[in-house]
């Protein structure tokens, strides 16, 4: 069994898409060991579909695409369970603590505050590292506003993003 020329091009596109998303800062980076095998798994599943459905000739794009959908669904499930920024991720838990503090600050119309002041409002004590990691996640998600005053960076909740 071999891929048709169109299926081979489609497989190259799939492979390249996966490789790009394995890079640092991309969605598959944190599950790279699992996701890096997905192109190979797509080819195997396509082969199984080809044999089970008694196809003849070259493997076509339609069969490859059906295999891609199956493997991507499994990869999405793996990512939801083990990827970063999932409900069990410590950064997500800590960011919730920071968001509650920012809401309390906002409800009192206290405006922008220095990170150490925001940290004091947190109901759960967070180490500097955990606070900074959770805050960076909130910044990346545009959940907070930043304002520079002199050499100090001040923080406020982006209440528009929380709706």
PDB file of C-alpha atoms in Angstrom:
ATOM      1  CA  UNK A   1       0.000   0.000   0.000  1.00  0.00           C
ATOM      2  CA  UNK A   2       1.239   3.472  -0.824  1.00  0.00           C
ATOM      3  CA  UNK A   3      -0.156   6.978  -0.546  1.00  0.00           C
ATOM      4  CA  UNK A   4      -1.550   8.682  -3.625  1.00  0.00           C
ATOM      5  CA  UNK A   5       0.398  11.852  -4.515  1.00  0.00           C
ATOM      6  CA  UNK A   6      -2.397  14.009  -3.031  1.00  0.00           C
ATOM      7  CA  UNK A   7      -2.452  11.898   0.152  1.00  0.00           C
ATOM      8  CA  UNK A   8       1.346  12.158   0.432  1.00  0.00           C
ATOM      9  CA  UNK A   9       1.126  15.972   0.218  1.00  0.00           C
ATOM     10  CA  UNK A  10      -1.683  15.951   2.794  1.00  0.00           C
ATOM     11  CA  UNK A  11       0.421  13.761   5.104  1.00  0.00           C
ATOM     12  CA  UNK A  12       3.341  16.197   4.752  1.00  0.00           C
ATOM     13  CA  UNK A  13       1.005  19.059   5.720  1.00  0.00           C
ATOM     14  CA  UNK A  14      -0.228  17.115   8.757  1.00  0.00           C
ATOM     15  CA  UNK A  15       3.329  16.246   9.807  1.00  0.00           C
ATOM     16  CA  UNK A  16       4.507  19.856   9.425  1.00  0.00           C
ATOM     17  CA  UNK A  17       1.498  21.173  11.373  1.00  0.00           C
ATOM     18  CA  UNK A  18       2.306  18.826  14.250  1.00  0.00           C
ATOM     19  CA  UNK A  19       6.014  19.724  14.203  1.00  0.00           C
ATOM     20  CA  UNK A  20       5.294  23.464  14.337  1.00  0.00           C
ATOM     21  CA  UNK A  21       3.006  22.982  17.343  1.00  0.00           C
ATOM     22  CA  UNK A  22       5.636  20.971  19.244  1.00  0.00           C
ATOM     23  CA  UNK A  23       7.828  24.084  19.576  1.00  0.00           C
ATOM     24  CA  UNK A  24       8.299  25.896  22.877  1.00  0.00           C
ATOM     25  CA  UNK A  25       5.297  28.024  23.710  1.00  0.00           C
ATOM     26  CA  UNK A  26       3.004  26.121  21.321  1.00  0.00           C
ATOM     27  CA  UNK A  27       0.042  23.966  22.352  1.00  0.00           C
ATOM     28  CA  UNK A  28       1.716  20.558  21.966  1.00  0.00           C
ATOM     29  CA  UNK A  29       5.041  21.421  23.600  1.00  0.00           C
ATOM     30  CA  UNK A  30       4.059  20.140  27.038  1.00  0.00           C
ATOM     31  CA  UNK A  31       2.885  16.807  25.617  1.00  0.00           C
ATOM     32  CA  UNK A  32       5.601  16.524  22.953  1.00  0.00           C
ATOM     33  CA  UNK A  33       6.529  12.921  23.760  1.00  0.00           C
ATOM     34  CA  UNK A  34       2.970  11.828  23.030  1.00  0.00           C
ATOM     35  CA  UNK A  35       2.101  14.286  20.258  1.00  0.00           C
ATOM     36  CA  UNK A  36       5.363  13.715  18.388  1.00  0.00           C
ATOM     37  CA  UNK A  37       4.183  10.207  17.532  1.00  0.00           C
ATOM     38  CA  UNK A  38       0.816  11.297  16.159  1.00  0.00           C
ATOM     39  CA  UNK A  39       1.837  11.573  12.488  1.00  0.00           C
ATOM     40  CA  UNK A  40       3.064   7.977  12.616  1.00  0.00           C
ATOM     41  CA  UNK A  41      -0.168   6.947  14.336  1.00  0.00           C
ATOM     42  CA  UNK A  42      -2.209   8.674  11.626  1.00  0.00           C
ATOM     43  CA  UNK A  43      -0.405   6.645   8.969  1.00  0.00           C
ATOM     44  CA  UNK A  44      -1.053   3.420  10.909  1.00  0.00           C
ATOM     45  CA  UNK A  45      -4.743   4.179  11.452  1.00  0.00           C
ATOM     46  CA  UNK A  46      -5.090   5.092   7.770  1.00  0.00           C
ATOM     47  CA  UNK A  47      -3.552   1.720   6.914  1.00  0.00           C
ATOM     48  CA  UNK A  48      -6.013  -0.054   9.204  1.00  0.00           C
ATOM     49  CA  UNK A  49      -8.976   1.743   7.639  1.00  0.00           C
ATOM     50  CA  UNK A  50      -7.628   0.908   4.178  1.00  0.00           C
ATOM     51  CA  UNK A  51      -7.380  -2.820   4.993  1.00  0.00           C
ATOM     52  CA  UNK A  52     -10.608  -3.082   7.012  1.00  0.00           C
ATOM     53  CA  UNK A  53     -12.615  -1.433   4.250  1.00  0.00           C
ATOM     54  CA  UNK A  54     -10.910  -3.571   1.573  1.00  0.00           C
ATOM     55  CA  UNK A  55      -9.618  -0.640  -0.450  1.00  0.00           C
ATOM     56  CA  UNK A  56      -7.395  -1.302  -3.445  1.00  0.00           C
ATOM     57  CA  UNK A  57      -4.819   0.856  -5.144  1.00  0.00           C
ATOM     58  CA  UNK A  58      -3.251   3.861  -3.480  1.00  0.00           C
ATOM     59  CA  UNK A  59      -4.429   5.219  -0.150  1.00  0.00           C
ATOM     60  CA  UNK A  60      -6.472   8.352  -0.832  1.00  0.00           C
ATOM     61  CA  UNK A  61      -6.768  11.685   0.995  1.00  0.00           C
ATOM     62  CA  UNK A  62     -10.240  10.818   2.327  1.00  0.00           C
ATOM     63  CA  UNK A  63      -8.926   7.764   4.176  1.00  0.00           C
ATOM     64  CA  UNK A  64      -5.958   9.709   5.535  1.00  0.00           C
ATOM     65  CA  UNK A  65      -8.233  12.531   6.685  1.00  0.00           C
ATOM     66  CA  UNK A  66     -10.499  10.113   8.556  1.00  0.00           C
ATOM     67  CA  UNK A  67      -7.424   8.698  10.302  1.00  0.00           C
ATOM     68  CA  UNK A  68      -6.252  12.218  11.171  1.00  0.00           C
ATOM     69  CA  UNK A  69      -9.597  13.005  12.791  1.00  0.00           C
ATOM     70  CA  UNK A  70      -9.387   9.856  14.939  1.00  0.00           C
ATOM     71  CA  UNK A  71      -5.806  10.489  16.088  1.00  0.00           C
ATOM     72  CA  UNK A  72      -6.395  14.207  16.683  1.00  0.00           C
ATOM     73  CA  UNK A  73      -9.400  13.360  18.862  1.00  0.00           C
ATOM     74  CA  UNK A  74      -7.197  11.083  20.980  1.00  0.00           C
ATOM     75  CA  UNK A  75      -4.474  13.740  21.104  1.00  0.00           C
ATOM     76  CA  UNK A  76      -7.034  16.328  22.269  1.00  0.00           C
ATOM     77  CA  UNK A  77      -8.093  13.978  25.070  1.00  0.00           C
ATOM     78  CA  UNK A  78      -4.468  13.471  26.113  1.00  0.00           C
ATOM     79  CA  UNK A  79      -3.830  17.220  26.008  1.00  0.00           C
ATOM     80  CA  UNK A  80      -6.930  17.907  28.104  1.00  0.00           C
ATOM     81  CA  UNK A  81      -5.702  15.459  30.726  1.00  0.00           C
ATOM     82  CA  UNK A  82      -1.969  16.160  30.796  1.00  0.00           C
ATOM     83  CA  UNK A  83      -1.329  19.506  29.068  1.00  0.00           C
ATOM     84  CA  UNK A  84      -0.590  22.743  30.861  1.00  0.00           C
ATOM     85  CA  UNK A  85      -3.328  25.154  31.865  1.00  0.00           C
ATOM     86  CA  UNK A  86      -5.766  22.363  32.638  1.00  0.00           C
ATOM     87  CA  UNK A  87      -7.929  22.464  35.788  1.00  0.00           C
ATOM     88  CA  UNK A  88      -5.482  20.336  37.820  1.00  0.00           C
ATOM     89  CA  UNK A  89      -2.438  22.377  36.790  1.00  0.00           C
ATOM     90  CA  UNK A  90      -1.003  24.234  39.799  1.00  0.00           C
ATOM     91  CA  UNK A  91      -0.695  27.442  37.739  1.00  0.00           C
ATOM     92  CA  UNK A  92      -4.423  27.333  37.006  1.00  0.00           C
ATOM     93  CA  UNK A  93      -5.226  26.817  40.693  1.00  0.00           C
ATOM     94  CA  UNK A  94      -2.883  29.641  41.717  1.00  0.00           C
ATOM     95  CA  UNK A  95      -4.203  31.957  39.008  1.00  0.00           C
ATOM     96  CA  UNK A  96      -7.685  31.475  40.482  1.00  0.00           C
ATOM     97  CA  UNK A  97      -6.348  32.693  43.832  1.00  0.00           C
ATOM     98  CA  UNK A  98      -4.852  35.767  42.153  1.00  0.00           C
ATOM     99  CA  UNK A  99      -8.049  36.466  40.223  1.00  0.00           C
ATOM    100  CA  UNK A 100     -10.089  36.413  43.444  1.00  0.00           C
ATOM    101  CA  UNK A 101      -7.635  38.887  44.979  1.00  0.00           C
ATOM    102  CA  UNK A 102      -7.834  41.125  41.891  1.00  0.00           C
ATOM    103  CA  UNK A 103     -11.642  41.030  42.045  1.00  0.00           C
ATOM    104  CA  UNK A 104     -11.585  42.110  45.681  1.00  0.00           C
ATOM    105  CA  UNK A 105      -9.167  44.913  44.840  1.00  0.00           C
ATOM    106  CA  UNK A 106     -11.361  45.972  41.916  1.00  0.00           C
ATOM    107  CA  UNK A 107     -14.584  45.913  43.946  1.00  0.00           C
ATOM    108  CA  UNK A 108     -12.966  48.367  46.351  1.00  0.00           C
ATOM    109  CA  UNK A 109     -11.913  50.632  43.451  1.00  0.00           C
ATOM    110  CA  UNK A 110      -8.275  50.449  44.505  1.00  0.00           C
ATOM    111  CA  UNK A 111      -7.062  50.369  40.883  1.00  0.00           C
ATOM    112  CA  UNK A 112      -3.619  49.200  39.881  1.00  0.00           C
ATOM    113  CA  UNK A 113      -1.314  47.740  42.546  1.00  0.00           C
ATOM    114  CA  UNK A 114       2.260  46.510  42.725  1.00  0.00           C
ATOM    115  CA  UNK A 115       2.656  42.726  42.525  1.00  0.00           C
ATOM    116  CA  UNK A 116       3.712  42.492  46.195  1.00  0.00           C
ATOM    117  CA  UNK A 117       0.546  44.334  47.240  1.00  0.00           C
ATOM    118  CA  UNK A 118      -1.607  42.037  45.083  1.00  0.00           C
ATOM    119  CA  UNK A 119       0.168  39.047  46.623  1.00  0.00           C
ATOM    120  CA  UNK A 120      -0.866  40.248  50.097  1.00  0.00           C
ATOM    121  CA  UNK A 121      -4.519  40.159  48.996  1.00  0.00           C
ATOM    122  CA  UNK A 122      -4.280  36.466  48.041  1.00  0.00           C
ATOM    123  CA  UNK A 123      -6.242  34.279  50.468  1.00  0.00           C
ATOM    124  CA  UNK A 124      -3.741  31.453  49.998  1.00  0.00           C
ATOM    125  CA  UNK A 125      -0.042  32.191  50.486  1.00  0.00           C
ATOM    126  CA  UNK A 126       1.881  31.709  47.232  1.00  0.00           C
ATOM    127  CA  UNK A 127       5.645  31.515  46.871  1.00  0.00           C
ATOM    128  CA  UNK A 128       7.203  34.121  44.609  1.00  0.00           C
ATOM    129  CA  UNK A 129       7.775  31.495  41.919  1.00  0.00           C
ATOM    130  CA  UNK A 130       4.195  30.202  41.996  1.00  0.00           C
ATOM    131  CA  UNK A 131       2.775  33.732  42.094  1.00  0.00           C
ATOM    132  CA  UNK A 132       4.925  34.790  39.120  1.00  0.00           C
ATOM    133  CA  UNK A 133       4.052  31.678  37.087  1.00  0.00           C
ATOM    134  CA  UNK A 134       0.331  32.104  37.703  1.00  0.00           C
ATOM    135  CA  UNK A 135       0.515  35.838  37.006  1.00  0.00           C
ATOM    136  CA  UNK A 136       2.382  35.186  33.748  1.00  0.00           C
ATOM    137  CA  UNK A 137      -0.368  32.783  32.706  1.00  0.00           C
ATOM    138  CA  UNK A 138      -2.975  35.491  33.429  1.00  0.00           C
ATOM    139  CA  UNK A 139      -0.940  37.991  31.431  1.00  0.00           C
ATOM    140  CA  UNK A 140      -0.669  35.556  28.503  1.00  0.00           C
ATOM    141  CA  UNK A 141      -4.454  35.072  28.629  1.00  0.00           C
ATOM    142  CA  UNK A 142      -5.012  38.854  28.833  1.00  0.00           C
ATOM    143  CA  UNK A 143      -6.802  38.445  32.160  1.00  0.00           C
ATOM    144  CA  UNK A 144      -4.854  41.303  33.758  1.00  0.00           C
ATOM    145  CA  UNK A 145      -3.861  44.803  32.767  1.00  0.00           C
ATOM    146  CA  UNK A 146      -0.357  46.079  33.333  1.00  0.00           C
ATOM    147  CA  UNK A 147       0.677  49.661  33.870  1.00  0.00           C
ATOM    148  CA  UNK A 148       4.208  50.945  34.264  1.00  0.00           C
ATOM    149  CA  UNK A 149       4.824  53.711  36.786  1.00  0.00           C
ATOM    150  CA  UNK A 150       8.502  54.584  36.912  1.00  0.00           C
ATOM    151  CA  UNK A 151      10.358  51.288  37.305  1.00  0.00           C
ATOM    152  CA  UNK A 152       7.369  49.565  38.910  1.00  0.00           C
ATOM    153  CA  UNK A 153       4.880  47.471  36.985  1.00  0.00           C
ATOM    154  CA  UNK A 154       1.379  47.693  38.434  1.00  0.00           C
ATOM    155  CA  UNK A 155      -1.369  45.080  38.012  1.00  0.00           C
ATOM    156  CA  UNK A 156      -5.168  45.223  37.774  1.00  0.00           C
ATOM    157  CA  UNK A 157      -7.766  42.692  36.756  1.00  0.00           C
ATOM    158  CA  UNK A 158      -9.139  42.876  33.223  1.00  0.00           C
ATOM    159  CA  UNK A 159     -12.793  42.588  34.185  1.00  0.00           C
ATOM    160  CA  UNK A 160     -13.908  42.719  30.543  1.00  0.00           C
ATOM    161  CA  UNK A 161     -12.072  39.435  29.885  1.00  0.00           C
ATOM    162  CA  UNK A 162     -13.770  37.776  32.890  1.00  0.00           C
ATOM    163  CA  UNK A 163     -17.301  38.093  31.531  1.00  0.00           C
TER     164      UNK A 163
END
